[in-house]
Amino acid sequence: QVQLVESGGRLVQAGESLRLSCAASGRTSSIYRMGWFRQAPGKEREFVAAISWSGSITFYADSVKGRFTISRGNAKNTVYLQMNSLKPEDTAVYYCAVRDSGSRYDDGYWGQGTQVTVSS
């Protein structure tokens, strides 16, 4: 199993920046890719960004491209989501998730989520 713990969410003003962290532990050798997802009240969960476990490949939703950056930390079991130029519509609970090479995120492991609130 893999355990994921997110941190860094808080209340910020529009235009400000925030960095979320996701620390993985347990059977991390099985991780192929880590992703960030978010879910706003009354909306479905949506993909935000993902990174290969090697750190060499990244993916972004169009809504965050150019504003958010996903990266692996020096402590290799940590992944960050740097969020710049935050907008009120970025308000959501942010979750990190991991999957192995043969599965979907829905079949992988998820963290408990961290709340990001952007005020206008």
Coordinates of C-alpha atoms in Angstrom, one line a residue:
Q1 CA 0.0 0.0 0.0
V2 CA 0.9 3.6 -0.4
Q3 CA 0.0 6.4 2.0
L4 CA -0.3 9.9 0.8
V5 CA -0.5 13.1 3.0
E6 CA -1.3 16.4 1.4
S7 CA -0.5 19.7 3.1
G8 CA -0.3 23.4 2.3
G9 CA -3.9 24.4 1.7
R10 CA -5.2 27.6 3.2
L11 CA -7.1 30.8 2.5
V12 CA -5.4 33.2 0.1
Q13 CA -6.3 36.3 -1.9
A14 CA -6.8 36.2 -5.6
G15 CA -3.5 36.7 -7.4
E16 CA -1.4 35.1 -4.6
S17 CA 0.6 31.9 -4.7
L18 CA 0.5 28.7 -2.8
R19 CA 2.5 25.5 -2.8
L20 CA 0.9 22.2 -2.0
S21 CA 2.9 19.2 -0.9
C22 CA 2.1 15.5 -1.1
A23 CA 4.3 13.1 0.8
A24 CA 4.2 9.4 -0.2
S25 CA 5.2 6.5 2.0
G26 CA 4.9 2.8 2.0
R27 CA 5.3 0.8 -1.2
T28 CA 6.5 3.8 -3.3
S29 CA 8.4 1.5 -5.7
S30 CA 5.0 0.7 -7.3
I31 CA 4.3 4.3 -8.2
Y32 CA 4.2 5.1 -11.9
R33 CA 2.6 8.5 -11.8
M34 CA 1.3 11.0 -9.3
G35 CA -1.5 13.4 -10.0
W36 CA -3.3 16.3 -8.4
F37 CA -7.0 16.5 -8.6
R38 CA -9.5 19.0 -7.1
Q39 CA -13.2 19.0 -6.3
A40 CA -15.1 22.2 -5.7
P41 CA -18.5 22.2 -3.9
G42 CA -21.2 20.9 -6.1
K43 CA -18.8 20.0 -8.9
E44 CA -17.2 16.8 -10.0
R45 CA -13.6 16.0 -9.3
E46 CA -11.3 17.2 -12.0
F47 CA -7.8 16.5 -13.1
V48 CA -5.3 19.3 -12.3
A49 CA -1.7 18.0 -13.1
A50 CA 0.4 14.9 -13.1
I51 CA 4.0 13.9 -13.1
S52 CA 5.8 10.7 -13.9
W53 CA 7.5 9.2 -10.9
S54 CA 10.9 9.8 -12.6
G55 CA 9.9 13.5 -12.8
S56 CA 10.6 13.8 -16.4
I57 CA 7.1 14.1 -17.8
T58 CA 4.4 16.4 -16.7
F59 CA 0.7 17.0 -17.6
Y60 CA -1.6 19.9 -16.9
A61 CA -5.3 20.7 -17.3
D62 CA -5.8 23.6 -19.7
S63 CA -7.4 25.6 -16.8
V64 CA -4.1 25.7 -14.9
K65 CA -1.5 25.6 -17.6
G66 CA 1.0 28.4 -17.3
R67 CA -0.1 29.1 -13.7
F68 CA 0.5 25.8 -11.9
T69 CA 3.7 23.7 -11.8
I70 CA 4.0 20.2 -10.6
S71 CA 7.5 18.9 -9.5
R72 CA 9.2 16.2 -7.5
G73 CA 11.1 17.3 -4.4
N74 CA 14.6 16.6 -3.4
A75 CA 13.1 14.2 -1.0
K76 CA 12.0 12.0 -3.8
N77 CA 8.8 10.8 -2.2
T78 CA 7.4 14.3 -2.2
V79 CA 5.6 16.0 -5.0
Y80 CA 4.7 19.7 -5.1
L81 CA 2.1 21.7 -6.8
Q82 CA 3.1 25.3 -7.1
M83 CA 0.1 27.4 -7.8
N84 CA 0.5 31.0 -8.9
S85 CA -1.9 33.7 -9.9
L86 CA -4.7 32.0 -8.0
K87 CA -8.3 32.7 -9.0
P88 CA -11.5 32.3 -7.0
E89 CA -12.4 29.4 -9.3
D90 CA -9.4 27.5 -8.1
T91 CA -11.1 27.1 -4.7
A92 CA -11.5 23.4 -4.0
V93 CA -10.3 20.5 -2.0
Y94 CA -7.1 19.3 -3.6
Y95 CA -6.2 15.7 -3.6
C96 CA -3.0 13.8 -4.6
A97 CA -3.3 10.4 -6.0
V98 CA -0.9 7.8 -7.4
R99 CA -1.3 4.9 -9.7
D100 CA 0.9 2.1 -11.1
S101 CA 1.5 1.6 -14.8
G102 CA -1.4 -0.7 -15.3
S103 CA -4.2 1.1 -13.5
R104 CA -6.2 4.2 -13.4
Y105 CA -6.1 6.8 -10.6
D106 CA -9.5 5.6 -9.4
D107 CA -7.8 2.2 -8.7
G108 CA -4.8 3.7 -7.0
Y109 CA -4.2 5.5 -3.7
W110 CA -5.5 8.9 -2.6
G111 CA -4.7 11.3 0.1
Q112 CA -7.2 12.9 2.4
G113 CA -7.2 16.3 0.6
T114 CA -6.3 19.8 1.6
Q115 CA -8.6 22.8 1.3
V116 CA -7.6 25.7 -0.9
T117 CA -9.8 28.8 -0.7
V118 CA -9.2 31.8 -2.9
S119 CA -11.0 35.0 -2.0
S120 CA -11.7 37.7 -4.5

